[in-house]
mmCIF file of C-alpha atoms in Angstrom:
data_model
loop_
_atom_site.group_PDB
_atom_site.id
_atom_site.type_symbol
_atom_site.label_atom_id
_atom_site.label_comp_id
_atom_site.label_asym_id
_atom_site.label_seq_id
_atom_site.Cartn_x
_atom_site.Cartn_y
_atom_site.Cartn_z
ATOM 1 C CA ASP E 1 3.048 4.447 -18.798
ATOM 2 C CA ALA E 2 3.064 7.283 -16.275
ATOM 3 C CA GLY E 3 1.853 5.098 -13.452
ATOM 4 C CA VAL E 4 -0.883 6.076 -11.026
ATOM 5 C CA ILE E 5 -1.225 9.854 -10.835
ATOM 6 C CA GLN E 6 -2.499 11.664 -7.762
ATOM 7 C CA SER E 7 -3.173 15.311 -7.094
ATOM 8 C CA PRO E 8 -2.506 17.383 -5.171
ATOM 9 C CA ARG E 9 0.687 15.982 -3.658
ATOM 10 C CA HIS E 10 0.290 18.116 -0.559
ATOM 11 C CA GLU E 11 -2.806 19.738 0.895
ATOM 12 C CA VAL E 12 -3.029 21.936 3.952
ATOM 13 C CA THR E 13 -6.476 23.038 5.018
ATOM 14 C CA GLU E 14 -8.367 24.223 8.042
ATOM 15 C CA MET E 15 -10.805 22.176 10.050
ATOM 16 C CA GLY E 16 -14.278 22.248 8.557
ATOM 17 C CA GLN E 17 -13.159 22.774 4.976
ATOM 18 C CA GLU E 18 -13.930 20.404 2.138
ATOM 19 C CA VAL E 19 -11.018 18.448 0.702
ATOM 20 C CA THR E 20 -10.985 16.651 -2.652
ATOM 21 C CA LEU E 21 -8.234 14.242 -3.616
ATOM 22 C CA ARG E 22 -7.864 13.054 -7.187
ATOM 23 C CA CYS E 23 -6.536 9.929 -8.837
ATOM 24 C CA LYS E 24 -5.885 8.728 -12.366
ATOM 25 C CA PRO E 25 -5.261 4.957 -12.489
ATOM 26 C CA ILE E 26 -2.987 3.159 -14.901
ATOM 27 C CA SER E 27 -4.627 2.846 -18.307
ATOM 28 C CA GLY E 28 -6.229 -0.573 -18.764
ATOM 29 C CA HIS E 29 -6.569 -1.309 -15.067
ATOM 30 C CA ASN E 30 -10.143 -2.027 -14.023
ATOM 31 C CA SER E 31 -9.710 -1.848 -10.251
ATOM 32 C CA LEU E 32 -8.980 1.167 -8.094
ATOM 33 C CA PHE E 33 -8.249 1.452 -4.392
ATOM 34 C CA TRP E 34 -8.006 4.306 -1.906
ATOM 35 C CA TYR E 35 -5.769 3.752 1.124
ATOM 36 C CA ARG E 36 -4.864 5.868 4.120
ATOM 37 C CA GLN E 37 -1.503 5.677 5.911
ATOM 38 C CA THR E 38 -0.912 6.933 9.445
ATOM 39 C CA MET E 39 1.782 6.238 11.990
ATOM 40 C CA MET E 40 -0.735 4.789 14.412
ATOM 41 C CA ARG E 41 -2.724 2.538 12.090
ATOM 42 C CA GLY E 42 -0.381 1.913 9.160
ATOM 43 C CA LEU E 43 -1.953 1.374 5.737
ATOM 44 C CA GLU E 44 -5.715 0.863 5.642
ATOM 45 C CA LEU E 45 -7.992 0.203 2.704
ATOM 46 C CA LEU E 46 -10.748 2.804 2.517
ATOM 47 C CA ILE E 47 -12.649 1.793 -0.613
ATOM 48 C CA TYR E 48 -12.332 -0.512 -3.615
ATOM 49 C CA PHE E 49 -13.858 0.034 -7.067
ATOM 50 C CA ASN E 50 -14.119 -2.556 -9.800
ATOM 51 C CA ASN E 51 -15.170 -1.442 -13.284
ATOM 52 C CA ASN E 52 -16.072 1.965 -11.781
ATOM 53 C CA VAL E 53 -18.472 0.414 -9.266
ATOM 54 C CA PRO E 54 -17.795 0.627 -5.509
ATOM 55 C CA ILE E 55 -17.452 -2.948 -4.270
ATOM 56 C CA ASP E 56 -16.179 -2.534 -0.718
ATOM 57 C CA ASP E 57 -16.455 0.726 1.208
ATOM 58 C CA SER E 58 -16.304 -0.853 4.664
ATOM 59 C CA GLY E 59 -13.043 0.983 5.388
ATOM 60 C CA MET E 60 -14.508 4.453 4.900
ATOM 61 C CA PRO E 61 -14.273 5.835 8.427
ATOM 62 C CA GLU E 62 -17.321 8.094 8.543
ATOM 63 C CA ASP E 63 -20.040 9.669 6.464
ATOM 64 C CA ARG E 64 -17.751 12.650 6.075
ATOM 65 C CA PHE E 65 -15.792 10.550 3.582
ATOM 66 C CA SER E 66 -17.102 9.843 0.096
ATOM 67 C CA ALA E 67 -15.529 8.495 -3.087
ATOM 68 C CA LYS E 68 -16.596 8.453 -6.706
ATOM 69 C CA MET E 69 -15.354 6.934 -9.919
ATOM 70 C CA PRO E 70 -17.274 8.545 -12.789
ATOM 71 C CA ASN E 71 -15.181 6.796 -15.458
ATOM 72 C CA ALA E 72 -12.315 4.353 -15.846
ATOM 73 C CA SER E 73 -9.640 7.036 -15.761
ATOM 74 C CA PHE E 74 -10.640 9.198 -12.804
ATOM 75 C CA SER E 75 -11.593 8.919 -9.162
ATOM 76 C CA THR E 76 -12.050 11.352 -6.287
ATOM 77 C CA LEU E 77 -11.988 11.011 -2.528
ATOM 78 C CA LYS E 78 -13.785 13.799 -0.725
ATOM 79 C CA ILE E 79 -13.765 14.714 2.950
ATOM 80 C CA GLN E 80 -16.442 17.132 4.095
ATOM 81 C CA PRO E 81 -16.062 18.576 6.669
ATOM 82 C CA SER E 82 -12.408 17.818 7.359
ATOM 83 C CA GLU E 83 -11.058 17.312 10.893
ATOM 84 C CA PRO E 84 -7.492 17.311 12.288
ATOM 85 C CA ARG E 85 -7.643 13.527 12.797
ATOM 86 C CA ASP E 86 -8.013 13.129 9.037
ATOM 87 C CA SER E 87 -4.401 14.232 8.635
ATOM 88 C CA ALA E 88 -2.605 11.371 6.890
ATOM 89 C CA VAL E 89 -1.147 10.290 3.574
ATOM 90 C CA TYR E 90 -3.807 9.094 1.155
ATOM 91 C CA PHE E 91 -2.767 6.668 -1.558
ATOM 92 C CA CYS E 92 -4.555 5.584 -4.683
ATOM 93 C CA ALA E 93 -3.657 2.237 -6.243
ATOM 94 C CA SER E 94 -4.813 0.385 -9.328
ATOM 95 C CA SER E 95 -4.728 -3.159 -10.610
ATOM 96 C CA PHE E 96 -6.078 -5.384 -13.342
ATOM 97 C CA ASN E 97 -8.426 -7.954 -11.793
ATOM 98 C CA PRO E 98 -6.679 -7.755 -8.410
ATOM 99 C CA GLY E 99 -7.327 -11.272 -7.215
ATOM 100 C CA GLY E 100 -3.781 -12.508 -7.664
ATOM 101 C CA ASN E 101 -2.399 -9.476 -9.475
ATOM 102 C CA GLU E 102 -0.128 -6.674 -8.306
ATOM 103 C CA GLN E 103 -1.463 -3.392 -7.035
ATOM 104 C CA PHE E 104 0.427 -0.318 -8.208
ATOM 105 C CA PHE E 105 0.459 2.710 -5.956
ATOM 106 C CA GLY E 106 0.514 6.399 -6.687
ATOM 107 C CA PRO E 107 2.839 8.858 -4.921
ATOM 108 C CA GLY E 108 0.190 9.803 -2.374
ATOM 109 C CA THR E 109 -1.374 13.022 -1.121
ATOM 110 C CA ARG E 110 -0.149 14.291 2.227
ATOM 111 C CA LEU E 111 -3.128 15.942 3.922
ATOM 112 C CA THR E 112 -2.745 18.230 6.907
ATOM 113 C CA VAL E 113 -5.882 19.557 8.584
ATOM 114 C CA LEU E 114 -5.197 22.382 11.011
ATOM 115 C CA LYS U 1 -9.049 -10.828 10.389
ATOM 116 C CA GLN U 2 -5.607 -11.191 8.836
ATOM 117 C CA GLU U 3 -2.781 -9.962 11.092
ATOM 118 C CA VAL U 4 0.584 -9.268 9.483
ATOM 119 C CA THR U 5 3.731 -8.835 11.545
ATOM 120 C CA GLN U 6 7.152 -7.717 10.381
ATOM 121 C CA ILE U 7 10.244 -8.285 12.457
ATOM 122 C CA PRO U 8 12.512 -6.502 13.074
ATOM 123 C CA ALA U 9 10.967 -3.031 12.981
ATOM 124 C CA ALA U 10 14.349 -1.523 12.105
ATOM 125 C CA LEU U 11 17.642 -2.846 10.844
ATOM 126 C CA SER U 12 21.051 -1.234 10.298
ATOM 127 C CA VAL U 13 23.783 -3.038 8.381
ATOM 128 C CA PRO U 14 27.108 -2.157 6.749
ATOM 129 C CA GLU U 15 27.217 -2.000 2.968
ATOM 130 C CA GLY U 16 27.727 -5.381 1.340
ATOM 131 C CA GLU U 17 25.973 -7.407 4.009
ATOM 132 C CA ASN U 18 22.964 -9.529 3.031
ATOM 133 C CA LEU U 19 19.587 -8.395 4.365
ATOM 134 C CA VAL U 20 16.927 -10.746 5.723
ATOM 135 C CA LEU U 21 13.471 -9.293 6.358
ATOM 136 C CA ASN U 22 10.720 -11.371 7.923
ATOM 137 C CA CYS U 23 6.954 -11.285 7.531
ATOM 138 C CA SER U 24 4.429 -13.496 9.309
ATOM 139 C CA PHE U 25 0.678 -13.721 8.876
ATOM 140 C CA THR U 26 -2.094 -15.432 10.810
ATOM 141 C CA ASP U 27 -4.465 -16.701 8.095
ATOM 142 C CA SER U 28 -2.882 -19.036 5.548
ATOM 143 C CA ALA U 29 -5.830 -18.778 3.130
ATOM 144 C CA ILE U 30 -4.155 -16.195 0.918
ATOM 145 C CA TYR U 31 -4.137 -15.409 -2.793
ATOM 146 C CA ASN U 32 -0.679 -13.864 -2.866
ATOM 147 C CA LEU U 33 1.931 -11.885 -0.969
ATOM 148 C CA GLN U 34 3.486 -8.667 -2.191
ATOM 149 C CA TRP U 35 6.658 -6.924 -0.995
ATOM 150 C CA PHE U 36 6.870 -3.154 -1.358
ATOM 151 C CA ARG U 37 9.536 -0.551 -0.823
ATOM 152 C CA GLN U 38 8.686 2.908 0.538
ATOM 153 C CA ASP U 39 11.152 5.780 0.566
ATOM 154 C CA PRO U 40 10.558 8.663 3.002
ATOM 155 C CA GLY U 41 7.719 10.875 1.824
ATOM 156 C CA LYS U 42 7.123 8.714 -1.237
ATOM 157 C CA GLY U 43 4.652 6.141 -2.462
ATOM 158 C CA LEU U 44 4.969 2.375 -2.459
ATOM 159 C CA THR U 45 7.014 0.622 -5.122
ATOM 160 C CA SER U 46 6.140 -2.995 -5.798
ATOM 161 C CA LEU U 47 9.203 -5.238 -5.558
ATOM 162 C CA LEU U 48 7.948 -8.800 -5.833
ATOM 163 C CA LEU U 49 4.630 -10.612 -6.009
ATOM 164 C CA ILE U 50 4.435 -14.257 -4.941
ATOM 165 C CA GLN U 51 1.313 -16.222 -5.804
ATOM 166 C CA SER U 52 -0.033 -18.618 -3.189
ATOM 167 C CA SER U 53 1.030 -21.587 -5.343
ATOM 168 C CA GLN U 54 4.641 -20.393 -5.541
ATOM 169 C CA ARG U 55 7.444 -20.959 -3.062
ATOM 170 C CA GLU U 56 9.693 -18.120 -4.149
ATOM 171 C CA GLN U 57 10.197 -15.257 -6.549
ATOM 172 C CA THR U 58 13.416 -13.567 -7.654
ATOM 173 C CA SER U 59 14.293 -10.225 -9.198
ATOM 174 C CA GLY U 60 17.926 -9.208 -9.443
ATOM 175 C CA ARG U 61 19.415 -9.076 -5.941
ATOM 176 C CA LEU U 62 15.994 -9.682 -4.376
ATOM 177 C CA ASN U 63 14.568 -13.050 -3.493
ATOM 178 C CA ALA U 64 11.339 -13.649 -1.617
ATOM 179 C CA SER U 65 10.169 -16.961 -0.232
ATOM 180 C CA LEU U 66 6.711 -17.987 0.882
ATOM 181 C CA ASP U 67 5.727 -20.750 3.294
ATOM 182 C CA LYS U 68 1.966 -20.548 3.357
ATOM 183 C CA SER U 69 1.433 -23.385 5.804
ATOM 184 C CA SER U 70 3.549 -21.729 8.470
ATOM 185 C CA GLY U 71 2.365 -18.225 7.596
ATOM 186 C CA ARG U 72 5.782 -16.815 6.755
ATOM 187 C CA SER U 73 7.597 -14.952 4.027
ATOM 188 C CA THR U 74 11.182 -13.786 3.909
ATOM 189 C CA LEU U 75 12.716 -11.122 1.689
ATOM 190 C CA TYR U 76 16.427 -11.506 1.019
ATOM 191 C CA ILE U 77 18.454 -8.648 -0.420
ATOM 192 C CA ALA U 78 21.939 -9.690 -1.460
ATOM 193 C CA ALA U 79 25.009 -7.471 -1.197
ATOM 194 C CA SER U 80 23.180 -4.485 0.262
ATOM 195 C CA GLN U 81 23.914 -0.948 -0.953
ATOM 196 C CA PRO U 82 23.213 2.456 0.623
ATOM 197 C CA GLY U 83 20.504 2.911 -2.022
ATOM 198 C CA ASP U 84 18.618 -0.005 -0.453
ATOM 199 C CA SER U 85 17.886 2.154 2.597
ATOM 200 C CA ALA U 86 14.097 2.405 2.827
ATOM 201 C CA THR U 87 11.103 0.908 4.591
ATOM 202 C CA TYR U 88 10.045 -2.489 3.294
ATOM 203 C CA LEU U 89 6.401 -3.481 3.616
ATOM 204 C CA CYS U 90 4.875 -6.910 3.339
ATOM 205 C CA ALA U 91 1.250 -7.150 2.172
ATOM 206 C CA VAL U 92 -0.823 -10.329 2.241
ATOM 207 C CA GLY U 93 -3.535 -10.547 -0.390
ATOM 208 C CA ASN U 94 -6.894 -12.234 -0.070
ATOM 209 C CA ASP U 95 -8.780 -11.580 -3.303
ATOM 210 C CA TYR U 96 -8.625 -7.786 -3.715
ATOM 211 C CA LYS U 97 -7.826 -6.983 -0.099
ATOM 212 C CA LEU U 98 -4.221 -6.365 0.986
ATOM 213 C CA SER U 99 -3.345 -6.547 4.677
ATOM 214 C CA PHE U 100 -0.121 -4.678 5.405
ATOM 215 C CA GLY U 101 2.541 -5.162 8.011
ATOM 216 C CA ALA U 102 3.995 -2.148 9.788
ATOM 217 C CA GLY U 103 7.226 -2.431 7.814
ATOM 218 C CA THR U 104 10.936 -2.862 8.460
ATOM 219 C CA THR U 105 13.050 0.285 8.158
ATOM 220 C CA VAL U 106 16.447 -0.570 6.713
ATOM 221 C CA THR U 107 19.570 1.571 6.902
ATOM 222 C CA VAL U 108 22.611 0.485 4.915
ATOM 223 C CA ARG U 109 25.754 2.238 6.154
ATOM 224 C CA ALA U 110 28.416 3.144 3.594
#
């Protein structure tokens, strides 16, 4: 298996632009997570999907952030409009029935908003 | 809210020495505890997963222990190698939610 796939790996954009991050989970996993990692706050859970349904989006920082999972093999995290404080590494992770099971992380997308 | 602390924040050892990394957490009502490795600019690689009913888990040179009642886990890496240099993260799981420590950055000197 190729593991969790994320694209792009790096994104540089200007303040106010829309940013879309993409994730393909491991085949057969029914749970998907979006995390954000910064020096100041470490790793934070943004949103959790189970069977393509958003279960917990309490970590989504503002209405500027939105996430979708149209099918079991694809998810997007969108930021519109982007701001410099959104600069961070965004990770996608997947798991099979995560209560008690491992989460497997993708390589991350490093976002820089100028 | 679960608070996870990792001490020390950084560690430098000569090659061959055993590594001991500590993780403490405030809420003992956990499902599991997962240790990850993160190389600079890379994603997280899962090393070991310990279920709440287990006391330890081993994989090769790695051994992780869990004492749920005292809120502690320790990751032991035997006979360290320069390739073990990385940041090691502890994550405490409650159902689907992982609470991460800030990590311990390890440097193994050749």
